[in-house]
Coordinates of C-alpha atoms in Angstrom, one line a residue:
M1 CA 52.0 21.0 120.8
K2 CA 54.9 18.4 119.6
Y3 CA 57.6 19.5 117.3
T4 CA 60.8 17.1 115.9
S5 CA 63.7 17.8 116.9
E6 CA 65.1 18.9 113.8
L7 CA 62.6 21.7 113.4
E8 CA 63.7 23.0 117.1
E9 CA 67.3 23.5 116.0
M10 CA 66.6 25.5 113.1
C11 CA 67.0 29.5 113.2
C12 CA 63.4 31.6 112.9
V13 CA 63.1 33.8 109.6
A14 CA 60.6 36.6 110.3
K15 CA 57.2 36.5 108.3
G16 CA 56.3 38.8 105.9
P17 CA 53.4 39.5 104.6
Q18 CA 50.6 38.9 106.8
N19 CA 47.3 38.0 104.6
G20 CA 44.1 37.2 105.9
P21 CA 41.5 35.3 104.1
A22 CA 40.0 36.9 101.0
P23 CA 36.7 38.8 101.4
I24 CA 33.7 36.9 100.1
P25 CA 30.6 38.5 99.2
Q26 CA 27.4 37.9 101.6
E27 CA 24.6 39.6 102.5
G28 CA 25.6 43.0 100.7
Q29 CA 28.7 43.0 102.6
W30 CA 32.4 42.1 101.9
D31 CA 33.5 40.0 104.5
Q32 CA 36.7 38.1 105.6
V33 CA 35.3 35.0 106.8
K34 CA 37.6 33.4 109.7
E35 CA 35.3 31.9 112.3
I36 CA 32.1 29.7 111.4
A37 CA 30.0 32.4 112.9
D38 CA 31.0 34.6 110.4
I39 CA 28.9 32.5 107.5
N40 CA 25.8 34.5 106.4
G41 CA 23.4 33.6 103.6
L42 CA 20.9 31.6 102.0
T43 CA 21.5 29.0 98.8
H44 CA 21.0 25.6 97.4
G45 CA 22.7 22.2 97.1
I46 CA 21.7 19.1 94.5
G47 CA 22.7 15.8 95.6
W48 CA 22.5 12.3 94.7
C49 CA 23.0 8.9 95.9
A50 CA 25.7 6.6 94.7
P51 CA 22.9 4.1 92.7
H52 CA 21.7 7.8 91.2
Q53 CA 18.3 6.6 91.9
G54 CA 17.3 9.9 93.7
G55 CA 18.0 13.4 94.2
C56 CA 17.4 16.2 96.7
K57 CA 18.0 19.8 96.5
L58 CA 18.6 21.3 99.8
T59 CA 18.5 25.3 100.7
V60 CA 19.2 26.6 103.9
N61 CA 18.9 29.8 105.5
I62 CA 22.0 30.7 107.7
K63 CA 22.0 33.3 110.0
N64 CA 25.6 34.2 112.1
G65 CA 26.8 30.2 111.1
I66 CA 23.7 28.8 112.4
I67 CA 20.8 27.1 109.9
E68 CA 18.1 29.2 110.8
E69 CA 15.6 27.0 108.2
A70 CA 16.3 24.3 106.0
L71 CA 14.0 23.4 102.6
I72 CA 14.5 19.4 101.7
E73 CA 13.0 18.7 98.1
T74 CA 13.2 15.3 97.3
V75 CA 12.3 13.0 93.8
G76 CA 13.0 9.4 92.2
C77 CA 13.1 7.8 95.9
T78 CA 10.1 6.9 98.0
G79 CA 12.7 5.9 101.2
M80 CA 14.2 9.5 100.6
T81 CA 11.2 11.2 101.5
H82 CA 11.8 10.1 105.0
S83 CA 15.0 10.7 105.0
A84 CA 14.1 14.3 104.5
A85 CA 11.7 14.5 107.0
M86 CA 14.4 13.4 109.8
A87 CA 16.8 15.9 108.2
S88 CA 13.8 18.8 108.7
E89 CA 14.5 18.2 112.4
I90 CA 18.2 17.7 111.9
L91 CA 19.4 20.8 110.7
P92 CA 18.0 24.0 112.2
G93 CA 20.2 25.2 114.8
K94 CA 23.2 23.6 113.7
T95 CA 26.0 25.2 112.4
I96 CA 26.9 24.9 109.1
L97 CA 30.1 23.0 109.7
E98 CA 27.8 20.4 112.3
A99 CA 25.7 19.9 109.6
L100 CA 28.3 19.2 106.8
N101 CA 29.4 16.5 109.6
T102 CA 26.0 15.1 110.6
D103 CA 24.5 12.1 109.0
L104 CA 21.4 13.6 107.4
V105 CA 20.3 9.8 106.8
C106 CA 20.4 9.9 103.0
D107 CA 23.2 10.1 100.8
A108 CA 21.5 12.2 98.3
I109 CA 21.0 14.7 101.0
N110 CA 24.7 14.3 102.4
V111 CA 25.6 15.5 99.4
A112 CA 23.3 18.4 98.8
M113 CA 25.0 19.8 102.3
R114 CA 28.6 18.9 100.7
E115 CA 27.8 21.0 97.6
L116 CA 25.8 23.9 99.4
F117 CA 28.7 24.0 101.9
Q118 CA 31.4 25.1 98.7
Q119 CA 28.5 27.3 97.8
I120 CA 28.5 29.4 101.2
V121 CA 31.9 29.6 102.1
Y122 CA 33.3 30.5 98.8
G123 CA 30.4 33.6 98.7
R124 CA 28.8 32.1 96.1
S125 CA 25.2 31.9 98.2
Q126 CA 22.2 33.3 96.4
S127 CA 21.7 36.3 98.6
A128 CA 25.0 37.4 98.3
F129 CA 24.9 40.7 97.0
S130 CA 21.7 41.2 98.6
E131 CA 21.5 43.8 101.8
G132 CA 20.7 42.1 104.7
G133 CA 20.2 39.0 103.2
L134 CA 16.4 37.4 103.1
P135 CA 15.0 37.0 106.5
V136 CA 14.0 33.5 107.9
G137 CA 11.1 32.4 106.1
A138 CA 12.3 32.8 102.6
G139 CA 12.9 29.2 102.2
W140 CA 9.2 28.6 102.9
E141 CA 8.5 31.1 100.0
D142 CA 10.3 29.4 98.0
L143 CA 7.7 26.9 97.2
G144 CA 5.2 29.3 96.0
K145 CA 1.3 28.8 96.3
G146 CA 0.0 25.8 97.6
A147 CA 3.3 25.4 99.1
R148 CA 4.2 22.5 96.9
S149 CA 7.9 21.2 95.0
V150 CA 8.5 22.6 91.4
L151 CA 8.5 19.2 89.4
G152 CA 8.9 18.2 86.1
S153 CA 7.9 14.5 85.1
M154 CA 8.4 13.6 81.4
Y155 CA 8.5 10.5 79.4
G156 CA 9.4 9.6 75.8
S157 CA 9.6 6.8 73.6
V158 CA 10.8 5.4 70.4
L159 CA 7.2 3.6 69.9
K160 CA 4.9 6.2 71.2
G161 CA 6.5 9.4 71.3
P162 CA 6.6 12.1 74.3
R163 CA 4.5 12.2 77.1
Y164 CA 4.3 15.6 79.7
L165 CA 3.3 14.1 82.8
E166 CA 4.1 17.4 85.1
M167 CA 5.2 20.7 84.2
A168 CA 5.8 23.5 86.8
E169 CA 2.3 24.4 86.1
G170 CA 1.2 21.7 87.7
Y171 CA 0.0 18.1 86.9
V172 CA -0.8 17.8 83.3
L173 CA -4.6 16.4 82.4
E174 CA -4.3 16.6 78.6
L175 CA -2.2 16.9 75.9
G176 CA -3.0 18.9 73.2
L177 CA -1.8 17.7 69.4
D178 CA -2.1 19.5 66.1
S179 CA -2.8 17.7 62.8
N180 CA 1.0 16.2 63.0
D181 CA 0.2 14.6 66.0
E182 CA 2.8 16.9 67.7
I183 CA 2.0 18.7 71.3
I184 CA 1.0 22.2 70.9
G185 CA -0.1 22.7 74.4
Y186 CA -1.4 21.4 77.4
K187 CA -4.2 21.4 80.4
F188 CA -2.7 21.4 83.9
V189 CA -4.3 21.6 87.4
Q190 CA -2.0 23.2 89.9
L191 CA -2.8 20.3 93.1
G192 CA -1.5 22.5 96.0
I193 CA -4.2 25.3 95.0
M194 CA -6.4 22.9 94.6
L195 CA -6.4 21.0 97.6
E196 CA -6.2 24.0 99.8
A197 CA -9.5 25.1 97.9
I198 CA -10.8 21.6 99.1
K199 CA -9.6 21.7 102.6
D200 CA -10.7 24.9 103.1
G201 CA -14.3 23.3 102.4
E202 CA -15.2 24.2 98.4
D203 CA -16.5 21.5 96.6
A204 CA -13.8 19.6 94.9
N205 CA -15.3 19.6 91.4
K206 CA -15.5 23.6 91.6
A207 CA -11.9 23.1 93.6
L208 CA -10.5 21.3 90.4
A209 CA -12.3 23.8 87.8
D210 CA -10.9 26.9 89.5
A211 CA -6.9 25.5 89.7
T212 CA -7.0 23.7 86.3
G213 CA -5.5 26.5 83.3
T214 CA -4.0 25.8 79.9
Y215 CA -0.5 26.3 78.2
G216 CA 0.5 27.4 75.0
R217 CA -1.9 27.0 71.6
F218 CA -4.2 24.1 73.6
A219 CA -7.3 26.0 72.2
D220 CA -6.3 25.0 68.7
A221 CA -5.5 21.5 69.3
V222 CA -7.1 19.3 66.5
K223 CA -7.2 16.3 69.4
T224 CA -6.4 15.6 73.4
I225 CA -5.4 12.6 75.1
D226 CA -4.6 12.1 78.7
P227 CA -0.8 11.2 78.7
R228 CA -1.3 8.5 81.7
K229 CA -3.8 6.1 79.4
E230 CA -3.4 7.1 76.0

């Protein structure tokens, strides 16, 4: 290490307090994190690309600084799905610092990693106060039944009003309207569950019927419409 001559000629003044890093909550403990290997926790990051065409939700489960599992969910951009496929191979096994400084193929995924990094190193993880953290596999369980991301797709116009296309419950088949033509409920199908049943050999019509449900006051609707055609 090189020092300037001006600094070398100065006298030494003793340092007083020996302050270490502030303790952060992670996996039920308060740790003074000094090394990357001290980082633990499961958390999420949300990212976007420069033209804001698409977004990414990134979930990682970190144990001793290493990303043990990663869940990459994307919306709004077809190319981003292929980037996410590559990121699912790139991320596991890397330290969180390596992941931050690795090209994850898509700007939205890179931004999600940046946001996630800030969360985890400041102790704001989902598992901050969960003793022992969450087991590896929790990211997969985050998808729920049918292993399908939760999507929301809505459209509205001044001319024709709102259309619910996909809700947390699933793909919307019909909207239920009251006498004022206001939406009071909807019929949906849980695509993940339906496709799993078909894959297991169940008749497609039965699988569709079993995975179909309603929300709100759909049964009281004066009329129903297909939100994609009517």
